[in-house]
Coordinates of C-alpha atoms in Angstrom, one line a residue:
M49 CA 0.2 -0.2 0.0
Y50 CA 1.4 3.2 -1.7
E51 CA 0.8 6.6 0.9
N52 CA 0.7 8.3 -2.7
I53 CA 1.1 7.7 -6.6
I54 CA 1.6 10.9 -8.7
I55 CA 0.6 10.0 -12.5
I56 CA 2.0 11.8 -15.1
P57 CA -0.1 11.4 -18.4
Y58 CA 2.5 11.0 -21.4
R59 CA 3.2 11.3 -25.3
H60 CA 6.4 12.6 -27.0
R61 CA 8.0 15.1 -23.7
E62 CA 11.8 12.8 -24.2
A63 CA 13.3 16.4 -22.0
H64 CA 10.5 17.4 -20.1
L65 CA 10.8 13.9 -18.9
D66 CA 14.2 13.9 -18.2
Y67 CA 15.0 17.3 -16.0
F68 CA 11.9 15.7 -14.3
I69 CA 12.9 12.4 -12.9
K70 CA 16.2 14.5 -12.3
H71 CA 15.4 17.1 -10.7
T72 CA 11.5 16.5 -9.0
V73 CA 11.6 12.8 -8.3
P74 CA 14.4 13.1 -5.7
L75 CA 12.2 16.1 -4.1
F76 CA 9.6 13.3 -3.5
Q77 CA 11.8 10.8 -2.3
K78 CA 13.1 13.0 0.0
Y79 CA 9.8 14.4 1.2
L80 CA 8.0 11.7 0.6
P81 CA 7.8 8.6 1.5
N82 CA 6.4 5.3 0.5
T83 CA 5.5 7.1 -3.1
K84 CA 5.6 5.9 -6.9
V85 CA 5.6 8.0 -9.9
V86 CA 3.8 5.9 -12.8
V87 CA 4.7 7.3 -16.5
V88 CA 1.3 6.4 -18.1
E89 CA 2.5 7.1 -22.1
Q90 CA -0.4 6.7 -24.6
N91 CA 0.6 4.7 -28.0
D92 CA 0.5 6.8 -31.0
G93 CA -1.7 6.2 -34.1
K94 CA -4.7 8.3 -31.8
L95 CA -5.3 12.1 -30.5
F96 CA -3.7 11.8 -27.7
N97 CA -6.8 11.5 -24.4
R98 CA -5.3 13.2 -21.3
G99 CA -8.4 12.0 -19.6
A100 CA -8.4 8.6 -20.3
V101 CA -4.4 8.1 -19.8
L102 CA -5.0 9.4 -16.4
N103 CA -7.3 7.3 -15.6
V104 CA -5.8 4.2 -16.7
G105 CA -2.7 5.0 -13.4
F106 CA -6.3 5.5 -11.5
K107 CA -6.9 1.6 -12.9
E108 CA -3.6 0.3 -12.4
Y109 CA -3.4 0.9 -8.6
Q110 CA -6.9 0.9 -7.1
N111 CA -7.2 0.3 -3.5
K112 CA -3.0 0.0 -4.1
T113 CA -2.6 3.8 -2.8
K114 CA -4.0 6.8 0.3
Y115 CA -4.1 9.9 -2.7
F116 CA -3.3 10.0 -5.8
F117 CA -1.8 12.9 -7.5
T118 CA -2.3 14.5 -11.4
H119 CA 1.2 15.7 -12.7
D120 CA 1.8 17.2 -15.5
V121 CA 5.5 16.4 -17.0
D122 CA 6.0 19.8 -18.0
I123 CA 5.0 21.7 -14.0
N124 CA 8.0 21.1 -12.1
P125 CA 7.3 21.5 -8.7
T126 CA 10.4 23.5 -6.0
E127 CA 11.6 21.7 -2.6
K128 CA 9.4 24.5 -0.3
C129 CA 5.7 23.9 -2.9
I130 CA 7.0 20.0 -1.8
K131 CA 7.3 21.3 2.3
E132 CA 3.9 22.9 1.8
Y133 CA 1.4 21.6 0.2
Y134 CA 1.8 18.1 -0.9
V135 CA 2.7 17.0 2.3
K136 CA -0.8 18.0 3.5
E137 CA -3.8 16.0 3.9
V138 CA -6.7 16.0 1.8
D139 CA -10.1 14.6 3.6
E140 CA -12.5 12.7 0.9
E141 CA -14.7 15.6 1.2
N142 CA -12.0 17.4 -0.6
I143 CA -9.8 17.8 -4.2
M144 CA -6.7 19.8 -3.4
G145 CA -5.9 21.9 -6.1
I146 CA -2.5 22.5 -5.8
Y147 CA -1.4 24.3 -9.1
T148 CA -4.6 24.8 -11.9
S149 CA -6.1 26.4 -14.2
K150 CA -7.5 30.1 -13.6
H151 CA -10.9 29.1 -15.3
N152 CA -11.0 27.6 -12.1
T153 CA -10.6 22.9 -13.3
L154 CA -8.8 20.5 -12.1
G155 CA -5.9 20.1 -14.2
G156 CA -2.6 20.3 -13.7
I157 CA -1.8 19.1 -10.5
I158 CA -4.3 17.9 -8.1
K159 CA -4.2 15.4 -5.0
I160 CA -7.1 13.5 -4.9
N161 CA -7.9 10.8 -2.0
E162 CA -7.7 7.1 -4.0
S163 CA -11.4 6.6 -2.9
T164 CA -12.7 10.0 -3.7
I165 CA -11.6 9.7 -7.9
H166 CA -13.5 6.6 -7.7
K167 CA -16.7 7.7 -6.8
I168 CA -16.8 10.6 -9.0
N169 CA -16.0 7.8 -11.9
G170 CA -12.7 9.2 -13.4
F171 CA -12.8 11.3 -16.2
P172 CA -14.4 11.1 -18.9
N173 CA -12.8 8.3 -21.8
D174 CA -14.1 10.3 -25.3
I175 CA -13.0 13.3 -24.8
W176 CA -10.1 13.4 -27.5
G177 CA -6.9 16.0 -28.5
W178 CA -7.5 19.5 -26.2
G179 CA -10.7 19.1 -24.8
N180 CA -11.9 20.6 -21.0
E181 CA -11.0 17.3 -19.6
D182 CA -10.3 19.3 -16.2
K183 CA -13.8 20.9 -16.4
S184 CA -15.6 17.7 -16.7
L185 CA -13.9 16.1 -13.5
Q186 CA -14.9 19.6 -11.3
N187 CA -18.1 19.0 -13.0
R188 CA -18.4 15.2 -11.1
A189 CA -16.9 16.8 -8.1
E190 CA -19.0 19.6 -7.5
F191 CA -22.2 17.3 -8.8
Y192 CA -21.0 14.9 -5.6
N193 CA -20.2 18.1 -2.8
I194 CA -16.4 17.4 -3.6
K195 CA -14.7 20.8 -3.0
K196 CA -11.8 22.3 -4.6
I197 CA -9.6 23.1 -1.5
T198 CA -6.0 25.4 -2.2
N199 CA -4.6 26.9 -5.3
M200 CA -1.0 28.1 -6.7
E201 CA -2.8 30.3 -8.9
T202 CA -3.5 32.9 -6.0
F203 CA -0.3 33.3 -5.5
K204 CA 1.3 36.5 -7.2
D205 CA 3.2 36.0 -10.3
S206 CA 6.7 37.4 -8.4
E207 CA 6.1 34.3 -6.1
S208 CA 5.6 31.3 -8.8
N209 CA 9.0 30.5 -9.1
E210 CA 9.4 30.1 -5.7
Y211 CA 6.7 27.0 -5.9
I212 CA 7.1 26.0 -9.8
L213 CA 9.0 25.4 -12.2
R214 CA 7.3 25.5 -15.3
F215 CA 8.3 24.6 -18.2
N216 CA 6.6 25.7 -22.4
D217 CA 4.2 23.6 -23.4
V218 CA 4.9 21.4 -26.3
D219 CA 1.7 22.3 -28.8
D220 CA 0.7 18.6 -29.5
R221 CA -2.8 18.4 -29.4
D222 CA -4.5 19.1 -31.8
K223 CA -7.4 22.3 -30.9
S224 CA -10.0 22.0 -33.2
N225 CA -12.2 20.9 -30.7
I226 CA -11.8 22.7 -27.9
N227 CA -14.5 24.7 -28.4
Q228 CA -16.8 22.4 -29.3
N229 CA -15.6 20.4 -26.4
W230 CA -15.9 23.5 -24.0
Y231 CA -19.8 23.4 -25.2
N232 CA -20.6 19.8 -24.3
N233 CA -18.7 19.4 -21.4
Y234 CA -19.4 22.7 -19.3
V235 CA -22.4 25.1 -20.8
L236 CA -24.3 21.4 -21.5
F237 CA -23.6 20.1 -18.5
N238 CA -24.6 22.7 -16.1
K239 CA -27.7 23.3 -18.6
L240 CA -29.0 19.0 -17.5
N241 CA -31.0 18.1 -14.1
N242 CA -29.5 15.6 -11.7
E243 CA -30.4 12.8 -12.7
Q244 CA -28.8 13.6 -16.2
K245 CA -25.5 15.0 -14.6
K246 CA -25.0 11.4 -13.1
K247 CA -26.6 9.7 -16.2
L248 CA -23.1 11.0 -18.0
I249 CA -21.5 10.7 -15.2
M250 CA -21.7 7.4 -15.5
S251 CA -21.7 6.6 -19.1
S252 CA -17.8 6.9 -18.8
G253 CA -15.1 7.3 -17.1
L254 CA -13.2 4.4 -14.9
N255 CA -16.7 2.4 -14.6
N256 CA -16.2 1.3 -18.5
L257 CA -12.7 2.3 -19.3
E258 CA -11.2 0.1 -22.3
Y259 CA -7.2 0.4 -22.0
T260 CA -4.0 -2.4 -23.3
V261 CA -0.5 -2.4 -21.3
I262 CA 2.2 -2.4 -24.0
E263 CA 5.3 -2.5 -21.9
R264 CA 5.1 -2.3 -18.4
K265 CA 9.2 -1.1 -16.9
M266 CA 10.9 0.6 -14.1
I267 CA 12.7 3.8 -15.6
H268 CA 13.7 5.4 -12.2
D269 CA 13.7 3.6 -8.4
I270 CA 10.1 4.9 -8.2
V271 CA 9.4 5.6 -11.7
E272 CA 6.8 3.5 -13.4
L273 CA 6.2 3.6 -17.4
I274 CA 3.3 1.9 -17.8
K275 CA 2.6 2.3 -21.8
V276 CA -0.8 2.0 -23.4
D277 CA -3.9 1.5 -26.4
I278 CA -6.5 3.2 -25.7

């Protein structure tokens, strides 16, 4: 049983992953005992699906950890950030937004109880390309009265370097469907009644995730890479 599983959704970010393993993983080892980093790599052939890739990590380590982190590979917390935020306890009624979008979503880095992510059925599996999967997760959390606490975006820009080093995002996700996904996963969701919302939440997520593990290997003492086809 782990204390933390840190899941990194991944594809074609070799330089960022190398930096993360060299500079950030040692901080996890120092301050987060009994932690494992799981890099879930999506196979080529389809648009990237961040939500489904993260769901793979949740599924692979179901009932094997107390907490999950979702963690983009281009975001590197400082020692100060880890000591102040990553180590905090989070109860089952809350999700800690450590470094999330200013648009009030649950993207970037969040910390969540293992039981909570399964209660809300994870991310939808059907958002491909650039897709507002982070807003969908927040919709699900709010439906189940799970509150978001602590947001790194509240820090002033002048302070951000004390907490986070972020690389420029590799713009490799198809944005052609972003507006439609935003409309479907935010505007339309909020027009539904509670019965319709629950039906939508249960129509796609951890309960019906399908994937094939292509490769599994340790690439560091505490870092596992799982390559999948989804």
